[in-house]
Amino acid sequence: METFDEKLGKTAERLGITIEQIPRHIAIIMDGNGRWAQNRKLPRLEGHRRGGKIVEKTALDGVSLGIESLTLYAFSTENWKRPKAEIKGLMHLYSQYLVGIRPMMMKNNVRLVHIGTIEKLPDKLLRDLSESIEMTAGNSGMVLALALNYGSRIEIVDAAKKIAQQYKDGKLSLEDIDEQCMSDNLYTAGLHDPDLLIRTANEKRISNFLLWQISYSEFYVTETYWPDFGKEDLEKAIVAYANRARRFGSIKTK
Ligand code: IPE
Ligand code: IPE
Ligand code: MG
């Protein structure tokens, strides 16, 4: 199996950029399934079904490009406001694709992690999710972080509670509470902050996604609806990222 560096070398050459200009962690707000379906006079769920297939394809594209982590926003804590039938259909689809992507993850050394809360998720989905996580736990290639029932504000509230509990138990002092401590208590503990955040379907908002972690991510919006998102779109976003000057508050360009 090729190493990250070998893959990155090939990607850089093909895209005419350097290895250092390739994002290590890409996060995607997968939006536009409903509009994709509406444009075709199809039910919204058909858009979600097609979108599910793109999840697997995009994960494979990430693997072949040499990306270290890919985080995908699949369901927000606010998406419970949708009609019951759509939610039911979505939960069923998530179960299906969590099982369906197992061979792809095992073959390509992908490790699945979940970010979000398990509250309110159906039992069947929770079982499928935890079995896929366990099965891939020993894989050392790309990390696929699935944001399912994820909300950034509740994540920060949960982190504050965990930290308060550790303080109360005498395991932490006030001086220990710093940015690293906060990061370590978020659902994303252990993951690098995203370098590049992509949103499809032309919406220019964050919708409660990774508020803490995207402080210095580069933001890329595409008009493409998620079910039409392909490797060319991903590569276009990477090239756009490569041409950004990340300054992190300083005045140097990279
Ligand atoms: C994204 O597509 C998928 C989820 C949020 C579950 P949408 O369902 O939000 O599609 P639009 O925005 O209505 O087109
Ligand atoms: C954000 O999309 C959540 C996901 C992609 C899972 P939404 O479609 O729910 O976002 P809003 O409601 O347009 O902000
Ligand atoms: Mg939407």
Short mmCIF file of C-alpha atoms and ligand atoms in Angstrom, two decimals:
data_model
loop_
_atom_site.label_atom_id
_atom_site.label_comp_id
_atom_site.label_asym_id
_atom_site.label_seq_id
_atom_site.Cartn_x
_atom_site.Cartn_y
_atom_site.Cartn_z
CA MET A 1 0.00 0.00 0.00
CA GLU A 2 1.27 3.48 -0.91
CA THR A 3 2.24 5.81 1.93
CA PHE A 4 0.65 9.25 2.43
CA ASP A 5 3.84 10.85 1.13
CA GLU A 6 3.87 8.80 -2.07
CA LYS A 7 0.26 9.67 -2.78
CA LEU A 8 0.79 13.33 -1.92
CA GLY A 9 3.78 13.45 -4.24
CA LYS A 10 1.68 12.22 -7.15
CA THR A 11 -1.23 14.53 -6.30
CA ALA A 12 1.07 17.54 -6.08
CA GLU A 13 2.63 16.73 -9.42
CA ARG A 14 -0.69 16.23 -11.15
CA LEU A 15 -2.20 19.44 -9.75
CA GLY A 16 0.94 21.50 -10.29
CA ILE A 17 1.33 22.41 -6.60
CA THR A 18 3.71 21.40 -3.80
CA ILE A 19 3.07 18.72 -1.17
CA GLU A 20 3.00 21.41 1.54
CA GLN A 21 0.15 23.15 -0.32
CA ILE A 22 -2.14 20.14 0.00
CA PRO A 23 -4.58 20.29 2.95
CA ARG A 24 -4.04 17.51 5.49
CA HIS A 25 -7.56 17.73 6.86
CA ILE A 26 -10.57 18.59 4.70
CA ALA A 27 -14.03 19.10 6.19
CA ILE A 28 -17.14 19.22 4.01
CA ILE A 29 -20.63 20.57 4.68
CA MET A 30 -22.50 18.30 2.28
CA ASP A 31 -25.46 20.43 1.24
CA GLY A 32 -28.00 20.52 -1.58
CA ASN A 33 -29.45 17.00 -1.64
CA GLY A 34 -32.99 18.39 -1.43
CA ARG A 35 -32.50 20.94 -4.21
CA TRP A 36 -30.82 18.34 -6.40
CA ALA A 37 -33.93 16.18 -6.09
CA GLN A 38 -36.38 19.08 -6.45
CA ASN A 39 -34.73 20.12 -9.72
CA ARG A 40 -35.45 16.63 -11.04
CA LYS A 41 -38.98 16.50 -9.62
CA LEU A 42 -37.84 13.66 -7.37
CA PRO A 43 -38.60 13.22 -3.65
CA ARG A 44 -35.99 14.80 -1.31
CA LEU A 45 -35.05 11.36 -0.06
CA GLU A 46 -33.86 10.44 -3.53
CA GLY A 47 -31.36 13.30 -3.23
CA HIS A 48 -30.21 11.91 0.11
CA ARG A 49 -29.86 8.43 -1.40
CA ARG A 50 -27.69 9.77 -4.20
CA GLY A 51 -25.79 11.90 -1.67
CA GLY A 52 -24.99 8.77 0.35
CA LYS A 53 -23.28 7.23 -2.65
CA ILE A 54 -21.15 10.35 -3.05
CA VAL A 55 -19.95 9.96 0.54
CA GLU A 56 -18.25 6.68 -0.32
CA LYS A 57 -16.85 8.05 -3.59
CA THR A 58 -15.48 11.16 -1.90
CA ALA A 59 -13.86 9.08 0.85
CA LEU A 60 -12.13 7.03 -1.84
CA ASP A 61 -11.03 10.22 -3.61
CA GLY A 62 -9.59 11.46 -0.33
CA VAL A 63 -7.69 8.20 0.09
CA SER A 64 -6.25 8.31 -3.41
CA LEU A 65 -5.23 11.98 -3.07
CA GLY A 66 -3.37 11.28 0.18
CA ILE A 67 -5.60 13.33 2.53
CA GLU A 68 -5.00 12.43 6.21
CA SER A 69 -8.45 13.29 7.57
CA LEU A 70 -11.80 13.88 5.93
CA THR A 71 -14.67 15.15 8.07
CA LEU A 72 -18.17 15.00 6.61
CA TYR A 73 -21.21 16.78 8.03
CA ALA A 74 -24.06 14.32 7.57
CA PHE A 75 -26.69 15.41 10.13
CA SER A 76 -26.79 18.39 12.44
CA THR A 77 -28.45 18.63 15.84
CA GLU A 78 -30.75 21.17 14.16
CA ASN A 79 -31.79 18.71 11.43
CA TRP A 80 -34.21 17.09 13.95
CA LYS A 81 -36.50 20.01 13.04
CA ARG A 82 -37.17 18.38 9.65
CA PRO A 83 -40.34 16.38 8.88
CA LYS A 84 -40.44 13.02 10.68
CA ALA A 85 -40.59 11.03 7.44
CA GLU A 86 -37.42 12.69 6.10
CA ILE A 87 -35.58 12.02 9.39
CA LYS A 88 -36.69 8.39 9.38
CA GLY A 89 -35.53 7.98 5.79
CA LEU A 90 -32.19 9.60 6.59
CA MET A 91 -31.56 7.38 9.64
CA HIS A 92 -32.27 4.33 7.52
CA LEU A 93 -29.87 5.55 4.83
CA TYR A 94 -27.10 6.26 7.38
CA SER A 95 -27.46 2.72 8.70
CA GLN A 96 -27.24 1.36 5.18
CA TYR A 97 -24.15 3.28 4.26
CA LEU A 98 -22.39 2.67 7.56
CA VAL A 99 -22.62 -1.02 6.76
CA GLY A 100 -22.12 -0.57 3.01
CA ILE A 101 -18.81 1.29 3.32
CA ARG A 102 -17.15 -1.37 5.51
CA PRO A 103 -15.46 -3.24 2.63
CA MET A 104 -14.17 0.05 1.17
CA MET A 105 -12.79 1.12 4.57
CA MET A 106 -11.12 -2.24 5.24
CA LYS A 107 -9.63 -2.44 1.75
CA ASN A 108 -8.29 1.11 1.92
CA ASN A 109 -7.10 1.17 5.53
CA VAL A 110 -9.62 3.89 6.50
CA ARG A 111 -10.46 4.47 10.17
CA LEU A 112 -13.96 5.67 10.96
CA VAL A 113 -14.63 7.99 13.87
CA HIS A 114 -17.88 9.62 14.97
CA ILE A 115 -18.22 13.21 16.03
CA GLY A 116 -21.45 14.33 17.60
CA THR A 117 -23.75 13.00 20.29
CA ILE A 118 -25.50 9.64 20.33
CA GLU A 119 -28.59 11.12 21.98
CA LYS A 120 -31.81 10.49 20.02
CA LEU A 121 -30.11 8.30 17.38
CA PRO A 122 -32.02 5.04 16.75
CA ASP A 123 -30.58 1.87 18.34
CA LYS A 124 -30.02 0.13 15.00
CA LEU A 125 -28.00 3.07 13.71
CA LEU A 126 -25.96 3.19 16.92
CA ARG A 127 -25.12 -0.51 16.59
CA ASP A 128 -24.11 -0.13 12.93
CA LEU A 129 -22.05 2.93 13.79
CA SER A 130 -20.20 1.34 16.69
CA GLU A 131 -19.54 -1.89 14.79
CA SER A 132 -18.02 0.06 11.89
CA ILE A 133 -15.91 2.08 14.32
CA GLU A 134 -14.67 -1.07 16.07
CA MET A 135 -13.99 -2.89 12.84
CA THR A 136 -11.81 -0.08 11.49
CA ALA A 137 -10.16 0.92 14.79
CA GLY A 138 -6.83 -0.67 13.84
CA ASN A 139 -6.62 0.99 10.41
CA SER A 140 -3.80 3.48 10.02
CA GLY A 141 -4.67 5.28 6.77
CA MET A 142 -7.10 8.16 6.26
CA VAL A 143 -9.40 9.06 9.15
CA LEU A 144 -13.01 9.46 8.08
CA ALA A 145 -14.82 11.52 10.70
CA LEU A 146 -18.55 11.35 10.32
CA ALA A 147 -20.38 14.28 11.89
CA LEU A 148 -23.71 12.65 12.60
CA ASN A 149 -26.04 14.34 15.06
CA TYR A 150 -23.34 16.96 15.44
CA GLY A 151 -23.73 20.51 16.74
CA SER A 152 -20.81 22.72 17.58
CA ARG A 153 -22.44 24.74 20.34
CA ILE A 154 -23.55 21.65 22.26
CA GLU A 155 -20.06 20.22 21.71
CA ILE A 156 -18.58 23.29 23.40
CA VAL A 157 -21.13 23.09 26.24
CA ASP A 158 -20.27 19.41 26.73
CA ALA A 159 -16.56 20.24 26.80
CA ALA A 160 -17.18 22.94 29.42
CA LYS A 161 -19.05 20.39 31.58
CA LYS A 162 -16.29 17.78 31.24
CA ILE A 163 -13.67 20.33 32.20
CA ALA A 164 -15.75 21.56 35.16
CA GLN A 165 -16.13 17.97 36.38
CA GLN A 166 -12.37 17.36 36.14
CA TYR A 167 -11.75 20.61 38.06
CA LYS A 168 -14.28 19.60 40.70
CA ASP A 169 -12.61 16.18 41.04
CA GLY A 170 -9.26 17.87 41.58
CA LYS A 171 -7.81 16.43 38.36
CA LEU A 172 -7.33 19.87 36.80
CA SER A 173 -6.26 23.23 38.15
CA LEU A 174 -7.37 26.58 36.68
CA GLU A 175 -3.94 26.97 35.07
CA ASP A 176 -4.44 23.69 33.20
CA ILE A 177 -7.46 25.10 31.37
CA ASP A 178 -6.03 26.41 28.14
CA GLU A 179 -6.74 26.08 24.39
CA GLN A 180 -5.21 22.60 24.26
CA CYS A 181 -7.35 21.47 27.18
CA MET A 182 -10.46 22.76 25.41
CA SER A 183 -9.50 20.97 22.16
CA ASP A 184 -8.85 17.76 24.09
CA ASN A 185 -12.38 17.80 25.49
CA LEU A 186 -14.21 18.36 22.20
CA TYR A 187 -15.68 15.45 20.18
CA THR A 188 -12.81 16.03 17.73
CA ALA A 189 -10.07 15.33 20.32
CA GLY A 190 -7.02 13.92 18.55
CA LEU A 191 -7.98 15.27 15.10
CA HIS A 192 -6.06 18.17 13.57
CA ASP A 193 -8.10 21.29 12.91
CA PRO A 194 -9.36 21.34 9.31
CA ASP A 195 -7.11 23.18 6.86
CA LEU A 196 -9.85 23.47 4.26
CA LEU A 197 -13.61 23.69 4.77
CA ILE A 198 -15.77 23.07 1.72
CA ARG A 199 -19.51 23.80 1.51
CA THR A 200 -21.57 22.66 -1.46
CA ALA A 201 -24.82 24.15 -2.85
CA ASN A 202 -23.56 27.72 -2.65
CA GLU A 203 -24.58 28.50 0.96
CA LYS A 204 -22.25 30.89 2.73
CA ARG A 205 -22.82 29.90 6.33
CA ILE A 206 -21.37 27.52 8.88
CA SER A 207 -24.64 26.02 10.23
CA ASN A 208 -23.17 25.16 13.65
CA PHE A 209 -20.24 23.14 12.27
CA LEU A 210 -16.83 22.98 14.03
CA LEU A 211 -16.97 26.56 15.35
CA TRP A 212 -13.85 26.15 17.49
CA GLN A 213 -11.88 24.03 15.04
CA ILE A 214 -12.26 26.22 11.91
CA SER A 215 -10.75 29.37 13.45
CA TYR A 216 -8.09 29.42 10.74
CA SER A 217 -9.48 27.06 8.11
CA GLU A 218 -9.72 28.28 4.53
CA PHE A 219 -13.32 28.38 3.34
CA TYR A 220 -14.34 27.24 -0.15
CA VAL A 221 -17.90 27.35 -1.45
CA THR A 222 -19.03 25.61 -4.62
CA GLU A 223 -22.37 25.88 -6.42
CA THR A 224 -22.36 22.13 -7.07
CA TYR A 225 -25.07 20.24 -5.18
CA TRP A 226 -23.67 17.43 -3.04
CA PRO A 227 -25.05 14.57 -5.22
CA ASP A 228 -23.10 16.02 -8.19
CA PHE A 229 -19.86 16.53 -6.24
CA GLY A 230 -16.97 14.67 -7.86
CA LYS A 231 -13.21 14.30 -7.75
CA GLU A 232 -12.79 17.34 -10.08
CA ASP A 233 -14.68 19.51 -7.55
CA LEU A 234 -12.48 18.24 -4.73
CA GLU A 235 -9.33 18.89 -6.73
CA LYS A 236 -10.55 22.38 -7.69
CA ALA A 237 -11.01 23.16 -3.99
CA ILE A 238 -7.51 21.85 -3.22
CA VAL A 239 -5.95 24.00 -5.96
CA ALA A 240 -7.88 27.04 -4.67
CA TYR A 241 -6.56 26.26 -1.17
CA ALA A 242 -3.02 25.92 -2.51
CA ASN A 243 -3.23 29.46 -3.83
CA ARG A 244 -4.35 31.01 -0.52
CA ALA A 245 -1.86 32.77 1.71
CA ARG A 246 -2.51 31.52 5.26
CA ARG A 247 -1.19 34.11 7.65
CA PHE A 248 -2.56 33.04 11.06
CA GLY A 249 -2.56 36.67 12.13
CA SER A 250 1.03 37.38 11.22
CA ILE A 251 2.20 39.36 8.17
CA LYS A 252 4.27 36.68 6.50
CA THR A 253 2.87 34.79 3.56
CA LYS A 254 3.61 31.08 3.62
C1 IPE B 1 -27.90 18.15 2.98
O1 IPE B 1 -28.86 18.40 2.01
C2 IPE B 1 -28.18 16.90 3.76
C3 IPE B 1 -28.64 17.10 5.13
C4 IPE B 1 -28.65 18.23 5.76
C5 IPE B 1 -29.14 15.95 5.85
P1 IPE B 1 -30.20 19.19 2.33
O2 IPE B 1 -31.26 18.23 2.67
O3 IPE B 1 -29.95 20.25 3.33
O4 IPE B 1 -30.49 19.84 0.91
P2 IPE B 1 -31.14 21.27 0.62
O5 IPE B 1 -30.33 22.29 1.35
O6 IPE B 1 -32.55 21.21 1.12
O7 IPE B 1 -31.05 21.42 -0.86
C1 IPE B 2 -26.03 21.75 7.27
O1 IPE B 2 -26.95 21.78 6.23
C2 IPE B 2 -26.01 20.40 7.90
C3 IPE B 2 -25.53 19.32 7.05
C4 IPE B 2 -25.01 19.44 5.87
C5 IPE B 2 -25.64 18.02 7.62
P1 IPE B 2 -28.43 22.37 6.44
O2 IPE B 2 -29.09 22.29 5.12
O3 IPE B 2 -29.10 21.71 7.58
O4 IPE B 2 -28.11 23.88 6.83
P2 IPE B 2 -29.04 25.17 6.83
O5 IPE B 2 -30.33 24.82 7.55
O6 IPE B 2 -29.31 25.51 5.39
O7 IPE B 2 -28.23 26.22 7.52
MG MG B 3 -29.47 22.22 3.19
#
